[in-house]
Amino acid sequence: SPLEGSAFWARLHADLELARMDITPGRFLLEGALMTALMAVAVLAVVGSAVLAVLALLAGPLVVWTRLRRTVAKQRRQFAEQLADSIQVVASAMRTGNSFAGAIAQLVENAPEPTASEFRRVIADERLGVPIEQALGTIVERMQNRDLQQVTLVSVIQRETGGNGAEALDRVVGNIRAKDDIRRLVRVLTSQGRLAQAVLTALPVLTLIVLRVIGGSTMDPLFDTGIGRALLGVALLLVICGGLWIGRIVKVRV
């Protein structure tokens, strides 16, 4: 594929791996294209409108990409929710005399996914000679988790000064749990906004399809004339902009 070796291809491969989807980037793109084509054919067969079929062709890649991004976000959210308990396990293991790397190795044995897979990478890199803070930094970037940066700092302090890493990790766990409480509160407070985003984005599209099915020839000017198609394009653009704008409003990073 001409895309192989490009930044887009590398990012897609990383996202598929992070989403735990056992599929190559090429196959993912092929299946997405087939799904888009089937969606357009179904719209054309049911509604009988070439304009809506073209809109389905444009919306198909967006649907596929959104699904992938949501799966990746879910994995990162699960990792963040498991992080406090995971670091608590590491601190407990260090109290029994294990090194920081040894404590992480013990964590990997019983940790749930995706924590186990991500910290297994840390252990593998550390055994290959990569500094453990650098290996943890890679996980910070993959999972986009700023709380894990505190753990990285603790590993550096323990290596350079020999301080009590377990006590430092206990303080990190306390900070993470406090931020988790705030995240859950924010998620509850913004749930109505996320619901409004979904409803207000889907409602115009569903209304258009229903009106086309039950309206008969009454709706023909909207689809068969230049002005009608222009209005459809403007409406689609406004729906997309509105959905993205609401998403920006309700997305609060803690």
PDB file of N, CA and C in Angstrom, residues 18-59:
ATOM      1  N   LEU A  18      -3.926  -0.556  20.229  1.00  0.00           N
ATOM      2  CA  LEU A  18      -4.417  -0.054  21.503  1.00  0.00           C
ATOM      3  C   LEU A  18      -5.873  -0.439  21.724  1.00  0.00           C
ATOM      4  N   ALA A  19      -6.662  -0.466  20.647  1.00  0.00           N
ATOM      5  CA  ALA A  19      -8.071  -0.856  20.742  1.00  0.00           C
ATOM      6  C   ALA A  19      -8.253  -2.356  20.868  1.00  0.00           C
ATOM      7  N   ARG A  20      -7.136  -3.098  20.847  1.00  0.00           N
ATOM      8  CA  ARG A  20      -7.165  -4.561  20.974  1.00  0.00           C
ATOM      9  C   ARG A  20      -7.983  -5.186  19.845  1.00  0.00           C
ATOM     10  N   MET A  21      -7.848  -4.617  18.658  1.00  0.00           N
ATOM     11  CA  MET A  21      -8.501  -5.147  17.463  1.00  0.00           C
ATOM     12  C   MET A  21      -7.459  -5.916  16.654  1.00  0.00           C
ATOM     13  N   ASP A  22      -7.626  -7.215  16.591  1.00  0.00           N
ATOM     14  CA  ASP A  22      -6.658  -8.079  15.913  1.00  0.00           C
ATOM     15  C   ASP A  22      -6.880  -8.007  14.403  1.00  0.00           C
ATOM     16  N   ILE A  23      -6.424  -6.907  13.819  1.00  0.00           N
ATOM     17  CA  ILE A  23      -6.650  -6.659  12.408  1.00  0.00           C
ATOM     18  C   ILE A  23      -5.559  -5.725  11.899  1.00  0.00           C
ATOM     19  N   THR A  24      -5.147  -5.905  10.654  1.00  0.00           N
ATOM     20  CA  THR A  24      -4.119  -5.040  10.074  1.00  0.00           C
ATOM     21  C   THR A  24      -4.749  -3.724   9.603  1.00  0.00           C
ATOM     22  N   PRO A  25      -3.952  -2.671   9.493  1.00  0.00           N
ATOM     23  CA  PRO A  25      -4.508  -1.407   8.974  1.00  0.00           C
ATOM     24  C   PRO A  25      -5.129  -1.552   7.594  1.00  0.00           C
ATOM     25  N   GLY A  26      -4.487  -2.335   6.722  1.00  0.00           N
ATOM     26  CA  GLY A  26      -5.039  -2.516   5.383  1.00  0.00           C
ATOM     27  C   GLY A  26      -6.413  -3.172   5.409  1.00  0.00           C
ATOM     28  N   ARG A  27      -6.554  -4.201   6.217  1.00  0.00           N
ATOM     29  CA  ARG A  27      -7.850  -4.880   6.304  1.00  0.00           C
ATOM     30  C   ARG A  27      -8.892  -3.970   6.935  1.00  0.00           C
ATOM     31  N   PHE A  28      -8.483  -3.177   7.920  1.00  0.00           N
ATOM     32  CA  PHE A  28      -9.415  -2.250   8.557  1.00  0.00           C
ATOM     33  C   PHE A  28      -9.952  -1.255   7.544  1.00  0.00           C
ATOM     34  N   LEU A  29      -9.068  -0.698   6.716  1.00  0.00           N
ATOM     35  CA  LEU A  29      -9.501   0.253   5.704  1.00  0.00           C
ATOM     36  C   LEU A  29     -10.389  -0.420   4.658  1.00  0.00           C
ATOM     37  N   LEU A  30     -10.049  -1.660   4.281  1.00  0.00           N
ATOM     38  CA  LEU A  30     -10.855  -2.376   3.299  1.00  0.00           C
ATOM     39  C   LEU A  30     -12.253  -2.661   3.838  1.00  0.00           C
ATOM     40  N   GLU A  31     -12.341  -3.139   5.073  1.00  0.00           N
ATOM     41  CA  GLU A  31     -13.655  -3.418   5.662  1.00  0.00           C
ATOM     42  C   GLU A  31     -14.458  -2.136   5.835  1.00  0.00           C
ATOM     43  N   GLY A  32     -13.780  -1.039   6.172  1.00  0.00           N
ATOM     44  CA  GLY A  32     -14.481   0.235   6.287  1.00  0.00           C
ATOM     45  C   GLY A  32     -15.042   0.694   4.950  1.00  0.00           C
ATOM     46  N   ALA A  33     -14.265   0.499   3.878  1.00  0.00           N
ATOM     47  CA  ALA A  33     -14.740   0.872   2.545  1.00  0.00           C
ATOM     48  C   ALA A  33     -15.928   0.009   2.121  1.00  0.00           C
ATOM     49  N   LEU A  34     -15.873  -1.286   2.407  1.00  0.00           N
ATOM     50  CA  LEU A  34     -16.988  -2.175   2.067  1.00  0.00           C
ATOM     51  C   LEU A  34     -18.243  -1.805   2.848  1.00  0.00           C
ATOM     52  N   MET A  35     -18.078  -1.494   4.144  1.00  0.00           N
ATOM     53  CA  MET A  35     -19.234  -1.107   4.951  1.00  0.00           C
ATOM     54  C   MET A  35     -19.855   0.186   4.430  1.00  0.00           C
ATOM     55  N   THR A  36     -19.002   1.134   4.027  1.00  0.00           N
ATOM     56  CA  THR A  36     -19.498   2.397   3.483  1.00  0.00           C
ATOM     57  C   THR A  36     -20.274   2.159   2.192  1.00  0.00           C
ATOM     58  N   ALA A  37     -19.738   1.303   1.314  1.00  0.00           N
ATOM     59  CA  ALA A  37     -20.417   1.015   0.052  1.00  0.00           C
ATOM     60  C   ALA A  37     -21.760   0.333   0.298  1.00  0.00           C
ATOM     61  N   LEU A  38     -21.803  -0.617   1.225  1.00  0.00           N
ATOM     62  CA  LEU A  38     -23.067  -1.301   1.539  1.00  0.00           C
ATOM     63  C   LEU A  38     -24.076  -0.318   2.133  1.00  0.00           C
ATOM     64  N   MET A  39     -23.610   0.608   2.950  1.00  0.00           N
ATOM     65  CA  MET A  39     -24.503   1.605   3.531  1.00  0.00           C
ATOM     66  C   MET A  39     -25.111   2.480   2.439  1.00  0.00           C
ATOM     67  N   ALA A  40     -24.294   2.894   1.482  1.00  0.00           N
ATOM     68  CA  ALA A  40     -24.785   3.736   0.397  1.00  0.00           C
ATOM     69  C   ALA A  40     -25.783   2.974  -0.475  1.00  0.00           C
ATOM     70  N   VAL A  41     -25.494   1.705  -0.766  1.00  0.00           N
ATOM     71  CA  VAL A  41     -26.413   0.895  -1.571  1.00  0.00           C
ATOM     72  C   VAL A  41     -27.736   0.698  -0.836  1.00  0.00           C
ATOM     73  N   ALA A  42     -27.673   0.473   0.475  1.00  0.00           N
ATOM     74  CA  ALA A  42     -28.897   0.283   1.257  1.00  0.00           C
ATOM     75  C   ALA A  42     -29.743   1.550   1.258  1.00  0.00           C
ATOM     76  N   VAL A  43     -29.090   2.706   1.420  1.00  0.00           N
ATOM     77  CA  VAL A  43     -29.829   3.974   1.405  1.00  0.00           C
ATOM     78  C   VAL A  43     -30.471   4.192   0.035  1.00  0.00           C
ATOM     79  N   LEU A  44     -29.731   3.895  -1.018  1.00  0.00           N
ATOM     80  CA  LEU A  44     -30.256   4.078  -2.366  1.00  0.00           C
ATOM     81  C   LEU A  44     -31.436   3.141  -2.626  1.00  0.00           C
ATOM     82  N   ALA A  45     -31.353   1.920  -2.111  1.00  0.00           N
ATOM     83  CA  ALA A  45     -32.423   0.949  -2.330  1.00  0.00           C
ATOM     84  C   ALA A  45     -33.673   1.285  -1.525  1.00  0.00           C
ATOM     85  N   VAL A  46     -33.493   1.748  -0.295  1.00  0.00           N
ATOM     86  CA  VAL A  46     -34.639   2.007   0.580  1.00  0.00           C
ATOM     87  C   VAL A  46     -35.267   3.361   0.289  1.00  0.00           C
ATOM     88  N   VAL A  47     -34.429   4.383   0.177  1.00  0.00           N
ATOM     89  CA  VAL A  47     -34.928   5.751   0.031  1.00  0.00           C
ATOM     90  C   VAL A  47     -35.069   6.141  -1.438  1.00  0.00           C
ATOM     91  N   GLY A  48     -34.200   5.607  -2.284  1.00  0.00           N
ATOM     92  CA  GLY A  48     -34.254   5.938  -3.706  1.00  0.00           C
ATOM     93  C   GLY A  48     -33.687   7.290  -4.041  1.00  0.00           C
ATOM     94  N   SER A  49     -32.791   7.800  -3.201  1.00  0.00           N
ATOM     95  CA  SER A  49     -32.223   9.132  -3.425  1.00  0.00           C
ATOM     96  C   SER A  49     -30.721   9.013  -3.619  1.00  0.00           C
ATOM     97  N   ALA A  50     -30.245   9.473  -4.771  1.00  0.00           N
ATOM     98  CA  ALA A  50     -28.804   9.448  -5.031  1.00  0.00           C
ATOM     99  C   ALA A  50     -28.063  10.428  -4.119  1.00  0.00           C
ATOM    100  N   VAL A  51     -28.728  11.522  -3.756  1.00  0.00           N
ATOM    101  CA  VAL A  51     -28.099  12.514  -2.880  1.00  0.00           C
ATOM    102  C   VAL A  51     -27.808  11.910  -1.512  1.00  0.00           C
ATOM    103  N   LEU A  52     -28.814  11.219  -0.941  1.00  0.00           N
ATOM    104  CA  LEU A  52     -28.600  10.588   0.357  1.00  0.00           C
ATOM    105  C   LEU A  52     -27.576   9.468   0.270  1.00  0.00           C
ATOM    106  N   ALA A  53     -27.530   8.783  -0.873  1.00  0.00           N
ATOM    107  CA  ALA A  53     -26.523   7.742  -1.051  1.00  0.00           C
ATOM    108  C   ALA A  53     -25.123   8.339  -1.028  1.00  0.00           C
ATOM    109  N   VAL A  54     -24.958   9.507  -1.670  1.00  0.00           N
ATOM    110  CA  VAL A  54     -23.666  10.192  -1.650  1.00  0.00           C
ATOM    111  C   VAL A  54     -23.326  10.643  -0.226  1.00  0.00           C
ATOM    112  N   LEU A  55     -24.324  11.135   0.491  1.00  0.00           N
ATOM    113  CA  LEU A  55     -24.098  11.523   1.886  1.00  0.00           C
ATOM    114  C   LEU A  55     -23.689  10.322   2.727  1.00  0.00           C
ATOM    115  N   ALA A  56     -24.279   9.151   2.438  1.00  0.00           N
ATOM    116  CA  ALA A  56     -23.890   7.933   3.148  1.00  0.00           C
ATOM    117  C   ALA A  56     -22.442   7.567   2.844  1.00  0.00           C
ATOM    118  N   LEU A  57     -22.022   7.772   1.600  1.00  0.00           N
ATOM    119  CA  LEU A  57     -20.630   7.511   1.246  1.00  0.00           C
ATOM    120  C   LEU A  57     -19.683   8.431   2.009  1.00  0.00           C
ATOM    121  N   LEU A  58     -20.124   9.668   2.222  1.00  0.00           N
ATOM    122  CA  LEU A  58     -19.293  10.609   2.965  1.00  0.00           C
ATOM    123  C   LEU A  58     -19.308  10.320   4.460  1.00  0.00           C
ATOM    124  N   ALA A  59     -20.447   9.841   4.953  1.00  0.00           N
ATOM    125  CA  ALA A  59     -20.576   9.594   6.386  1.00  0.00           C
ATOM    126  C   ALA A  59     -19.934   8.274   6.799  1.00  0.00           C
TER     127      ALA A  59
END
